[in-house]
Amino acid sequence: MNDKPWQINEAHRRQLGQVDMPPRLLLGPGPSNAHPRVLQALSMRQVGHLDPAFVQLMNEVQELLRYAWQTDNSLTIPVSGTGSAAMEATLANLVEPGDTVLVGVNGYFGLRLVDMAERYGAMVVAMERPWGEVFTLDEIRVGLETHRPAVLALVHAETSTGACQPLDGVAALCQEFDCLLLVDTVTSLGGLPLFIDDWGIDAAYSGSQKCLSCPPGISPLTFGPRALDKLQRRRTKVANWYLDMSLVSKYWGNERTYHHTAPINMNYGLREALRLVAEEGLEARWARHRANAQLLWDGLAELDLTCHVPEAYRLPSLTTVRVPDGIDAKVVTGRLLQEYNIEIANGLGQLAGKVWRIGLMGYNSRPENVLLLLAALAKLI
Ligand code: PLP
């Protein structure tokens, strides 16, 4: 007889083995494999999120992020969450209901920006281009002239297509039309040239799991003076409490006021990832990504495989490869994973079934990885 006032349901009480994952080489659109030093840093003992030692680490993370992004912006912080959280933070803070937001849609993440901006009450105008192409300055000027947006949002490195949006001259146009320039740098930060201040980018966000080689879960964000000014002059409250930068910045700034508990160990990991960037130096890092991408592109050509994006604006961090006629894209990705422990990805949206996506990001951008993938692909196609 049960004399307790409860009865435990044991149905879900599974006795499981310790977590154990296969040794995958992650050459898809992200996550990429974290650098071993980052994994080590993640397991460092914890301190409290207001401990002086952690406060110092927060300052270091901000400084190293400023280096990686080439900015002096004071509000340069990691958002707790994945890249989409930082993406949402830029829109939640910089869009007021009724604002017109012009979004460059030439891939999947442009569509996500549209969806998010709409949720914050923006009148969204999508400026479209086929997936794999980029916008010219003239097209951007026409978009700004016609729609007079409060914010222009562009994806610098479209992970769904492999195209790199040139940003030269865009900020000058935005300033001419009194509009903020918001840029998605998730697949470019730490992998290819990116100059927040020199290029006049007002707000940008990124992710940790791409060219920074840290696991997903913490995501850089930076706001320049024009973005901060808009935030300070808002007529309405930021409609997302968790991502309200006027609150979060009090924790990352001088006040150190509790907002939410920072993901302590993810910050350790990000610090190590950024320390690796500073150790290598941006120029060397960009050159490494470029050289290994070239090795991949040359090897793909030898296999008679064609890249989807013209070389002039092809990303070094993410290559889309056209699937040859008669080949089932998913069979190849499935066999690469099962037989060779290599992950690459299939196409998304308009490019589903038409391309494979190969990422050479951060720690994974190494010649031995390129040669291994090419050898495996040669066996499968
Ligand atoms: N933007 C781009 C260009 C991306 O590639 C990604 C992720 O792949 C995101 C935004 C969203 O980041 P997350 O998946 O980390 O939320």
Coordinates of C-alpha atoms and ligand atoms in Angstrom, one line a residue:
M1 CA 0.0 0.0 0.0
N2 CA 1.3 3.5 -0.9
D3 CA 1.1 5.7 2.2
K4 CA 2.8 8.7 0.5
P5 CA 0.7 11.6 -0.8
W6 CA 2.2 11.2 -4.3
Q7 CA 2.9 8.6 -6.8
I8 CA 6.1 9.0 -8.9
N9 CA 5.5 8.3 -12.6
E10 CA 8.6 6.2 -13.5
A11 CA 7.7 5.9 -17.2
H12 CA 10.4 8.4 -18.3
R13 CA 13.0 7.4 -15.8
R14 CA 15.5 6.1 -18.4
Q15 CA 18.8 4.7 -17.3
L16 CA 21.1 6.1 -20.0
G17 CA 24.7 5.8 -20.8
Q18 CA 27.0 8.9 -20.5
V19 CA 26.7 11.2 -23.5
D20 CA 28.9 10.2 -26.4
M21 CA 28.8 11.6 -29.9
P22 CA 30.5 10.5 -33.1
P23 CA 33.6 12.3 -34.2
R24 CA 32.1 14.4 -36.9
L25 CA 34.0 16.8 -39.1
L26 CA 31.6 19.7 -39.4
L27 CA 32.1 21.1 -42.9
G28 CA 28.5 22.4 -43.3
P29 CA 27.0 25.9 -42.8
G30 CA 27.6 25.7 -39.1
P31 CA 28.1 24.8 -36.4
S32 CA 31.8 24.2 -37.2
N33 CA 34.0 22.2 -34.8
A34 CA 35.0 24.3 -31.9
H35 CA 38.7 24.8 -31.4
P36 CA 40.0 22.4 -28.7
R37 CA 41.2 25.4 -26.6
V38 CA 37.6 26.7 -26.7
L39 CA 36.3 23.4 -25.5
Q40 CA 38.8 23.4 -22.7
A41 CA 37.9 26.9 -21.7
L42 CA 34.2 26.0 -21.5
S43 CA 35.0 23.5 -18.7
M44 CA 36.7 26.1 -16.5
R45 CA 35.2 26.3 -13.0
Q46 CA 32.4 28.8 -12.6
V47 CA 32.3 32.1 -10.8
G48 CA 29.2 34.2 -10.2
H49 CA 28.0 36.4 -13.0
L50 CA 28.8 39.5 -10.9
D51 CA 32.1 38.2 -9.6
P52 CA 35.0 40.7 -10.1
A53 CA 36.8 38.0 -12.0
F54 CA 33.9 37.6 -14.4
V55 CA 33.4 41.3 -14.7
Q56 CA 37.1 41.5 -15.9
L57 CA 36.4 38.6 -18.3
M58 CA 33.4 40.5 -19.7
N59 CA 35.6 43.5 -20.4
E60 CA 38.1 41.3 -22.2
V61 CA 35.4 39.7 -24.3
Q62 CA 34.2 43.2 -25.3
E63 CA 37.7 44.4 -26.2
L64 CA 38.5 41.3 -28.3
L65 CA 35.1 41.5 -30.0
R66 CA 35.9 45.2 -30.9
Y67 CA 39.2 43.9 -32.5
A68 CA 37.5 41.1 -34.4
W69 CA 34.9 43.5 -35.7
Q70 CA 37.2 46.5 -36.1
T71 CA 35.1 48.8 -34.2
D72 CA 35.4 51.2 -31.2
N73 CA 31.6 50.9 -30.5
S74 CA 31.1 50.9 -26.7
L75 CA 28.0 48.7 -27.0
T76 CA 29.8 45.6 -28.3
I77 CA 28.6 42.6 -26.4
P78 CA 27.7 38.9 -26.7
V79 CA 24.0 38.3 -26.5
S80 CA 22.9 35.2 -24.6
G81 CA 21.5 33.0 -27.3
T82 CA 22.3 31.9 -30.8
G83 CA 22.7 34.1 -33.8
S84 CA 19.0 34.5 -34.2
A85 CA 18.8 36.0 -30.7
A86 CA 21.3 38.7 -31.7
M87 CA 19.5 39.1 -35.0
E88 CA 16.2 39.6 -33.1
A89 CA 18.0 42.0 -30.7
T90 CA 19.1 44.3 -33.5
L91 CA 15.5 44.5 -34.9
A92 CA 13.7 44.6 -31.5
N93 CA 15.8 47.6 -30.4
L94 CA 16.1 49.5 -33.7
V95 CA 12.6 49.1 -35.1
E96 CA 9.7 51.0 -33.8
P97 CA 6.1 50.1 -34.8
G98 CA 5.3 51.7 -38.2
D99 CA 9.0 52.1 -39.2
T100 CA 9.7 51.2 -42.8
V101 CA 12.4 48.5 -42.9
L102 CA 14.0 47.7 -46.3
V103 CA 15.5 44.2 -46.3
G104 CA 17.8 42.7 -48.9
V105 CA 16.3 39.2 -49.6
N106 CA 18.6 37.1 -51.7
G107 CA 18.6 34.0 -49.5
Y108 CA 17.1 32.3 -46.4
F109 CA 18.4 34.7 -43.8
G110 CA 17.0 37.8 -45.6
L111 CA 13.6 36.1 -45.3
R112 CA 14.2 35.6 -41.6
L113 CA 15.0 39.3 -41.2
V114 CA 11.7 40.1 -42.9
D115 CA 9.7 37.8 -40.6
M116 CA 11.3 39.2 -37.5
A117 CA 11.0 42.9 -38.5
E118 CA 7.3 42.3 -39.2
R119 CA 6.8 40.9 -35.7
Y120 CA 8.1 44.2 -34.3
G121 CA 5.5 46.2 -36.2
A122 CA 7.7 47.3 -39.1
M123 CA 6.3 48.0 -42.6
V124 CA 8.7 45.7 -44.3
V125 CA 9.8 46.1 -47.9
A126 CA 11.7 43.2 -49.4
M127 CA 14.2 44.1 -52.0
E128 CA 14.7 40.8 -53.9
R129 CA 17.4 39.1 -55.9
P130 CA 17.7 35.5 -57.0
W131 CA 19.5 33.3 -54.4
G132 CA 23.2 33.4 -55.0
E133 CA 23.3 37.0 -56.4
V134 CA 24.0 40.2 -54.6
F135 CA 22.6 43.8 -54.7
T136 CA 24.4 46.6 -56.6
L137 CA 24.8 50.0 -55.1
D138 CA 22.3 51.3 -57.7
E139 CA 19.7 48.9 -56.7
I140 CA 20.2 49.8 -53.1
R141 CA 20.0 53.5 -53.9
V142 CA 16.7 53.0 -55.8
G143 CA 15.3 51.0 -52.8
L144 CA 16.3 53.8 -50.4
E145 CA 14.9 56.5 -52.7
T146 CA 11.7 54.8 -53.3
H147 CA 10.8 53.5 -49.8
R148 CA 12.7 56.0 -47.5
P149 CA 13.2 53.3 -44.8
A150 CA 14.3 53.9 -41.2
V151 CA 16.5 50.8 -41.4
L152 CA 18.2 48.9 -44.3
A153 CA 19.0 45.3 -43.4
L154 CA 21.5 43.3 -45.4
V155 CA 23.1 39.9 -45.0
H156 CA 26.9 40.3 -45.5
A157 CA 27.5 36.5 -45.8
E158 CA 24.4 34.6 -46.9
T159 CA 25.0 31.1 -45.5
S160 CA 22.1 29.7 -47.6
T161 CA 23.7 30.8 -50.9
G162 CA 27.4 31.4 -50.4
A163 CA 27.2 35.0 -51.7
C164 CA 29.1 37.9 -50.1
Q165 CA 27.2 41.2 -50.3
P166 CA 29.7 44.0 -51.0
L167 CA 29.1 46.8 -48.5
D168 CA 31.4 49.4 -50.0
G169 CA 29.5 52.7 -50.4
V170 CA 26.3 51.4 -48.7
A171 CA 26.7 53.4 -45.5
A172 CA 27.2 56.6 -47.4
L173 CA 23.9 56.0 -49.1
C174 CA 22.2 55.2 -45.8
Q175 CA 23.4 58.4 -44.3
E176 CA 22.2 60.3 -47.4
F177 CA 18.7 58.9 -46.8
D178 CA 18.9 59.1 -43.0
C179 CA 18.5 55.4 -42.5
L180 CA 20.4 53.0 -40.2
L181 CA 22.5 50.2 -41.8
L182 CA 22.0 46.9 -40.1
V183 CA 24.2 44.0 -41.2
D184 CA 24.1 40.2 -40.5
T185 CA 27.7 39.1 -40.1
V186 CA 27.0 35.6 -38.8
T187 CA 29.1 33.8 -41.4
S188 CA 31.7 36.6 -42.0
L189 CA 33.0 37.6 -38.5
G190 CA 36.5 36.1 -38.1
G191 CA 36.6 34.6 -41.6
L192 CA 36.6 37.5 -44.1
P193 CA 37.3 41.2 -44.2
L194 CA 34.8 43.1 -42.2
F195 CA 35.3 46.7 -40.9
I196 CA 32.3 47.9 -38.8
D197 CA 33.6 51.4 -38.3
D198 CA 35.3 52.1 -41.6
W199 CA 32.3 50.7 -43.5
G200 CA 29.9 52.8 -41.5
I201 CA 27.8 49.9 -40.3
D202 CA 25.4 51.1 -37.6
A203 CA 24.4 47.8 -36.1
A204 CA 25.6 44.2 -36.6
Y205 CA 25.3 40.8 -35.1
S206 CA 27.0 37.5 -35.5
G207 CA 27.2 34.0 -34.1
S208 CA 29.8 32.0 -32.2
Q209 CA 29.6 28.7 -34.1
K210 CA 30.9 29.7 -37.5
C211 CA 34.2 31.4 -38.2
L212 CA 34.8 31.9 -34.4
S213 CA 34.9 28.2 -33.7
C214 CA 33.0 28.3 -30.4
P215 CA 29.8 26.2 -29.9
P216 CA 26.5 27.9 -30.6
G217 CA 24.8 29.7 -27.7
I218 CA 26.4 33.2 -27.5
S219 CA 26.2 35.8 -30.2
P220 CA 28.1 39.1 -30.7
L221 CA 26.2 42.3 -31.2
T222 CA 27.4 45.8 -31.8
F223 CA 25.6 49.2 -32.0
G224 CA 27.3 52.3 -33.3
P225 CA 26.4 55.9 -32.2
R226 CA 23.5 56.3 -34.7
A227 CA 21.9 53.1 -33.5
L228 CA 22.4 54.1 -29.9
D229 CA 20.8 57.4 -30.6
K230 CA 17.8 55.8 -32.1
L231 CA 17.6 53.4 -29.1
Q232 CA 17.7 56.3 -26.7
R233 CA 15.1 58.3 -28.5
R234 CA 12.5 55.5 -28.8
R235 CA 8.9 56.5 -28.3
T236 CA 8.0 52.9 -27.4
K237 CA 9.5 50.3 -25.1
V238 CA 11.6 47.6 -26.8
A239 CA 8.9 44.9 -27.2
N240 CA 11.3 42.1 -26.0
W241 CA 12.3 42.3 -22.4
Y242 CA 15.2 39.7 -22.7
L243 CA 16.8 41.5 -25.6
D244 CA 16.2 45.1 -24.6
M245 CA 19.7 46.6 -25.0
S246 CA 18.9 49.6 -22.8
L247 CA 18.6 47.1 -19.9
V248 CA 21.2 44.5 -21.0
S249 CA 23.8 47.3 -21.6
K250 CA 23.5 48.2 -17.9
Y251 CA 25.0 44.8 -17.0
W252 CA 27.7 45.0 -19.7
G253 CA 28.4 48.7 -19.0
N254 CA 29.6 50.5 -15.9
E255 CA 26.5 49.9 -13.8
R256 CA 26.9 46.1 -13.7
T257 CA 23.2 45.8 -12.8
Y258 CA 21.7 42.4 -12.9
H259 CA 19.5 41.8 -15.9
H260 CA 19.7 38.0 -16.5
T261 CA 22.3 35.5 -15.5
A262 CA 25.0 35.5 -18.1
P263 CA 25.9 32.2 -19.6
I264 CA 29.2 32.2 -17.7
N265 CA 31.0 29.3 -19.4
M266 CA 29.9 30.3 -22.9
N267 CA 31.6 33.6 -22.2
Y268 CA 34.8 31.7 -21.2
G269 CA 34.5 29.8 -24.6
L270 CA 33.9 33.0 -26.5
R271 CA 36.9 34.7 -24.9
E272 CA 39.1 31.9 -25.9
A273 CA 37.7 31.9 -29.4
L274 CA 38.4 35.6 -29.7
R275 CA 41.8 35.2 -28.1
L276 CA 42.6 32.8 -30.9
V277 CA 41.5 35.4 -33.5
A278 CA 43.8 38.1 -31.8
E279 CA 46.7 35.6 -31.6
E280 CA 46.5 34.8 -35.3
G281 CA 45.7 38.3 -36.4
L282 CA 42.8 39.3 -38.7
E283 CA 44.8 39.6 -41.9
A284 CA 46.4 36.1 -41.5
R285 CA 43.1 34.6 -40.6
W286 CA 41.3 36.1 -43.6
A287 CA 44.2 34.9 -45.8
R288 CA 44.0 31.4 -44.4
H289 CA 40.2 31.2 -45.0
R290 CA 40.8 32.5 -48.6
A291 CA 43.6 30.0 -49.3
N292 CA 41.7 27.0 -48.1
A293 CA 38.6 28.1 -50.0
Q294 CA 40.7 28.3 -53.1
L295 CA 42.1 24.8 -52.5
L296 CA 38.5 23.6 -52.2
W297 CA 37.3 25.4 -55.4
D298 CA 40.3 24.1 -57.4
G299 CA 39.6 20.6 -56.2
L300 CA 35.9 20.8 -56.9
A301 CA 36.7 22.0 -60.5
E302 CA 39.0 18.9 -60.9
L303 CA 35.9 16.8 -59.9
D304 CA 33.9 18.6 -62.6
L305 CA 31.8 20.3 -59.9
T306 CA 30.6 23.8 -60.4
C307 CA 30.3 26.5 -57.7
H308 CA 26.9 28.2 -57.7
V309 CA 28.3 31.7 -57.0
P310 CA 30.7 33.6 -59.3
E311 CA 34.1 33.9 -57.8
A312 CA 33.9 37.7 -57.6
Y313 CA 31.5 37.5 -54.7
R314 CA 31.9 34.0 -53.5
L315 CA 32.3 33.6 -49.7
P316 CA 35.5 31.9 -48.5
S317 CA 33.6 30.6 -45.5
L318 CA 30.7 28.9 -47.3
T319 CA 30.7 27.4 -50.8
T320 CA 27.6 26.3 -52.6
V321 CA 28.3 23.5 -55.1
R322 CA 25.8 22.6 -57.8
V323 CA 24.6 19.0 -57.6
P324 CA 25.3 17.3 -60.9
D325 CA 22.3 16.0 -62.9
G326 CA 21.3 12.5 -62.0
I327 CA 22.7 12.7 -58.5
D328 CA 20.5 12.7 -55.4
A329 CA 22.0 15.4 -53.2
K330 CA 20.7 13.9 -50.0
V331 CA 22.2 10.4 -50.7
V332 CA 25.6 12.0 -51.0
T333 CA 25.3 14.1 -47.8
G334 CA 23.9 11.0 -46.0
R335 CA 26.8 8.8 -47.1
L336 CA 29.4 11.4 -46.3
L337 CA 28.1 11.5 -42.7
Q338 CA 27.6 7.8 -42.2
E339 CA 30.7 6.5 -44.0
Y340 CA 33.2 9.3 -43.5
N341 CA 31.9 11.2 -40.5
I342 CA 31.9 14.4 -42.6
E343 CA 29.0 16.8 -42.4
I344 CA 28.1 19.0 -45.3
A345 CA 24.6 20.4 -45.9
N346 CA 22.0 20.3 -48.6
G347 CA 20.5 23.4 -50.1
L348 CA 17.8 25.4 -48.4
G349 CA 14.7 27.0 -49.9
Q350 CA 15.1 27.9 -53.6
L351 CA 18.4 26.0 -53.7
A352 CA 17.0 22.8 -52.1
G353 CA 18.2 19.7 -54.0
K354 CA 20.3 22.0 -56.3
V355 CA 23.4 22.6 -54.2
W356 CA 25.5 21.3 -51.4
R357 CA 26.8 23.8 -48.9
I358 CA 30.4 23.4 -47.7
G359 CA 31.7 25.4 -44.8
L360 CA 35.4 26.1 -44.1
M361 CA 35.1 28.1 -41.0
G362 CA 37.6 29.1 -38.3
Y363 CA 39.4 26.1 -36.9
N364 CA 38.0 23.9 -39.6
S365 CA 39.5 26.0 -42.4
R366 CA 42.6 23.8 -42.9
P367 CA 44.1 22.1 -45.9
E368 CA 43.8 18.6 -44.5
N369 CA 40.0 19.0 -44.1
V370 CA 39.7 20.2 -47.7
L371 CA 41.6 17.2 -49.0
L372 CA 39.7 14.7 -46.9
L373 CA 36.4 16.1 -48.1
L374 CA 37.5 16.1 -51.8
A375 CA 38.7 12.5 -51.5
A376 CA 35.4 11.4 -50.0
L377 CA 33.4 13.3 -52.5
A378 CA 35.4 11.8 -55.4
K379 CA 34.3 8.3 -54.1
L380 CA 30.6 9.3 -53.9
I381 CA 29.8 11.2 -57.1
Ligands
PLP1 N1 22.1 34.6 -40.1 C1 22.9 33.8 -40.9 C2 23.6 34.4 -42.1 C3 23.1 32.5 -40.5 O1 23.9 31.7 -41.2 C4 22.5 32.0 -39.3 C5 22.7 30.6 -38.9 O2 23.1 29.8 -39.7 C6 21.7 32.9 -38.6 C7 21.6 34.2 -39.0 C8 21.0 32.4 -37.3 O3 21.9 31.9 -36.4 P1 21.5 30.8 -35.4 O4 21.2 29.6 -36.2 O5 22.8 30.6 -34.6 O6 20.4 31.2 -34.5

